[in-house]
XYZ file of C-alpha atoms in Angstrom:
208
model
C -29.327 61.054 -59.156
C -27.063 62.772 -61.651
C -28.670 63.585 -64.999
C -25.332 63.249 -66.790
C -25.260 60.317 -69.179
C -22.753 57.551 -68.516
C -20.268 57.038 -71.352
C -20.222 53.233 -71.081
C -19.345 51.072 -74.093
C -22.183 48.554 -73.608
C -21.064 45.881 -76.022
C -21.276 42.154 -75.392
C -17.528 41.892 -74.775
C -14.539 44.150 -75.406
C -11.159 42.539 -76.171
C -8.245 44.914 -75.544
C -4.755 44.302 -76.921
C -2.584 45.334 -73.984
C 0.624 45.796 -75.985
C 2.007 49.332 -75.725
C -0.412 50.530 -73.030
C 0.625 52.037 -69.702
C -0.342 49.849 -66.751
C -2.056 52.389 -64.493
C -3.884 54.314 -67.196
C -5.250 51.166 -68.813
C -6.253 49.770 -65.412
C -8.173 52.956 -64.512
C -10.116 52.915 -67.789
C -10.963 49.215 -67.512
C -11.968 49.536 -63.839
C -14.527 52.205 -64.704
C -15.955 50.193 -67.584
C -16.421 46.941 -65.652
C -18.101 48.883 -62.842
C -20.544 50.192 -65.444
C -21.385 46.623 -66.502
C -19.068 46.074 -69.469
C -17.266 42.733 -69.897
C -13.579 43.261 -70.711
C -10.827 40.853 -71.805
C -7.198 42.016 -71.881
C -4.710 39.988 -73.954
C -0.904 40.254 -74.338
C -0.500 41.493 -70.760
C 3.223 40.662 -70.900
C 3.697 43.595 -73.328
C 2.023 46.200 -71.126
C 4.427 49.031 -70.242
C 5.263 50.753 -66.960
C 6.762 54.229 -66.847
C 10.173 54.395 -65.199
C 13.320 52.382 -65.792
C 13.366 48.612 -65.489
C 15.848 48.759 -62.610
C 13.664 51.106 -60.578
C 10.472 49.118 -61.164
C 12.187 45.835 -60.317
C 13.390 47.287 -56.999
C 9.830 48.409 -56.249
C 8.493 44.933 -56.981
C 11.182 43.269 -54.857
C 10.199 45.581 -52.005
C 6.591 44.488 -52.526
C 7.660 40.824 -52.332
C 9.079 41.433 -48.854
C 5.684 42.504 -47.506
C 4.038 39.553 -45.785
C 2.220 38.477 -42.657
C 4.834 38.045 -39.914
C 2.638 35.633 -37.929
C 1.669 33.302 -40.772
C 2.879 34.168 -44.312
C 0.283 31.860 -45.878
C -2.358 34.385 -44.835
C -0.965 37.006 -47.271
C -0.031 39.218 -48.842
C -0.169 37.205 -52.038
C 2.378 38.275 -54.641
C 1.343 37.374 -58.184
C 4.183 36.874 -60.660
C 2.306 36.369 -63.945
C 1.715 39.573 -65.993
C -1.992 38.808 -66.352
C -2.395 38.487 -62.596
C -0.376 41.659 -61.963
C -2.779 43.501 -64.278
C -5.768 41.862 -62.581
C -4.516 42.858 -59.127
C -3.867 46.453 -60.252
C -7.456 46.757 -61.475
C -8.757 45.093 -58.302
C -7.081 47.842 -56.285
C -9.229 50.389 -58.164
C -12.488 48.599 -57.310
C -14.510 48.279 -54.099
C -13.919 44.532 -54.461
C -15.079 43.645 -50.940
C -18.610 44.825 -51.724
C -21.119 42.953 -53.882
C -20.923 45.601 -56.600
C -17.130 45.437 -56.797
C -17.036 41.639 -56.681
C -19.512 41.420 -59.571
C -17.454 43.942 -61.537
C -14.283 41.879 -61.029
C -16.049 38.817 -62.481
C -16.431 40.738 -65.752
C -12.649 41.004 -66.180
C -10.264 38.484 -67.757
C -6.513 38.969 -68.286
C -4.263 36.717 -70.376
C -0.639 36.402 -71.446
C -0.410 36.062 -75.214
C -3.601 35.763 -77.272
C -5.249 32.405 -76.507
C -8.211 30.980 -78.438
C -10.897 32.131 -79.068
C -9.577 35.689 -78.761
C -7.053 35.191 -81.577
C -9.972 35.367 -84.040
C -11.785 38.288 -82.385
C -11.435 41.969 -83.213
C -9.200 43.685 -80.667
C -9.239 47.361 -79.703
C -6.856 49.898 -78.159
C -7.382 52.563 -75.512
C -5.831 55.746 -77.012
C -5.802 57.613 -73.685
C -3.620 54.859 -72.171
C -1.112 54.345 -75.001
C 2.524 54.905 -74.086
C 3.333 56.699 -77.359
C 0.524 59.171 -76.623
C 0.944 59.719 -72.882
C 4.674 59.300 -72.210
C 7.256 61.781 -73.447
C 9.751 60.258 -75.921
C 12.805 60.694 -73.689
C 11.208 59.016 -70.647
C 12.265 55.509 -69.650
C 9.817 52.617 -69.517
C 9.806 48.823 -69.169
C 7.609 45.780 -69.853
C 5.681 43.875 -67.206
C 6.769 40.620 -68.861
C 10.456 41.223 -68.156
C 9.815 42.106 -64.505
C 7.602 39.019 -64.090
C 10.257 36.793 -65.644
C 12.942 38.044 -63.258
C 10.831 37.709 -60.098
C 9.635 34.151 -60.686
C 7.251 33.868 -63.666
C 8.264 30.621 -65.415
C 6.298 30.745 -68.656
C 7.919 33.555 -70.659
C 9.473 31.159 -73.195
C 6.284 29.081 -73.440
C 4.164 32.142 -74.205
C 6.688 33.378 -76.791
C 6.650 29.981 -78.575
C 2.843 29.933 -78.640
C 2.751 33.504 -79.934
C 5.182 32.636 -82.751
C 2.933 29.746 -83.798
C -0.129 32.002 -83.667
C 1.556 34.619 -85.875
C 2.534 31.963 -88.435
C -1.046 30.708 -88.636
C -2.379 34.268 -88.879
C 0.061 35.126 -91.693
C -0.951 32.002 -93.654
C -4.644 32.794 -93.159
C -4.161 36.385 -94.332
C -2.252 35.254 -97.438
C -5.103 32.865 -98.350
C -7.644 35.623 -97.702
C -5.831 38.051 -100.044
C -5.596 35.337 -102.695
C -9.342 34.612 -102.480
C -10.154 38.337 -102.623
C -8.024 38.725 -105.747
C -9.777 35.785 -107.443
C -13.194 37.203 -106.529
C -12.292 40.670 -107.827
C -11.166 39.151 -111.133
C -14.399 37.115 -111.377
C -16.502 40.245 -110.787
C -14.500 42.074 -113.450
C -15.016 39.245 -115.950
C -18.810 39.361 -115.685
C -19.231 43.114 -115.151
C -20.255 43.696 -118.773
C -22.947 41.000 -118.518
C -24.347 42.488 -115.316
C -24.400 46.119 -116.466
C -28.133 46.062 -117.266
C -28.985 44.310 -113.995
C -26.910 46.770 -111.960
C -28.573 49.702 -113.691
C -32.018 48.370 -112.784
C -30.953 47.747 -109.191
C -29.513 51.266 -108.997
C -32.896 52.739 -109.907
C -34.366 51.032 -106.860
C -31.590 52.212 -104.542
C -29.454 49.053 -104.397
């Protein structure tokens, strides 16, 4: 066995905001983590980027759609249109998913369009090594998975956009109330600071 330590995250669940990430680089990072035992959720898959122009990537996907079983097309290949399923299938291709280890790893992955509950109230993280602004040169062309999905048969682009608008409105209202409450609390602390000076001094002597 190798003595090198594994650099796994080992948290209960990691929620990744997919917006602005490159498809392949994000998929490779997530594949390694779920193989190591980490549960991963990817949200906003429709805003994941692919390097290369939209026209080129759409032609590649249309070529992929033509690949099927000549004897009985219902046997496969199965062509997912939704951005979340495209991301899921990309990661599956990086796993030994026909073995027990790979199948268990795939169960630890979830991919969503938009940010559904309860993940709208959970802290989300980025993967710096997979960000487009970090890895792709400024003059290079890129496109969104969501646009490709929409043009090859995904029917829920408008639905997801409407739900996301509603989520942003609720989040903005919540943040405004939070700032208001914080301002009131800060003023209350300021009002009684002179009365608590002696107490705070005593607490400070004991390390609090």
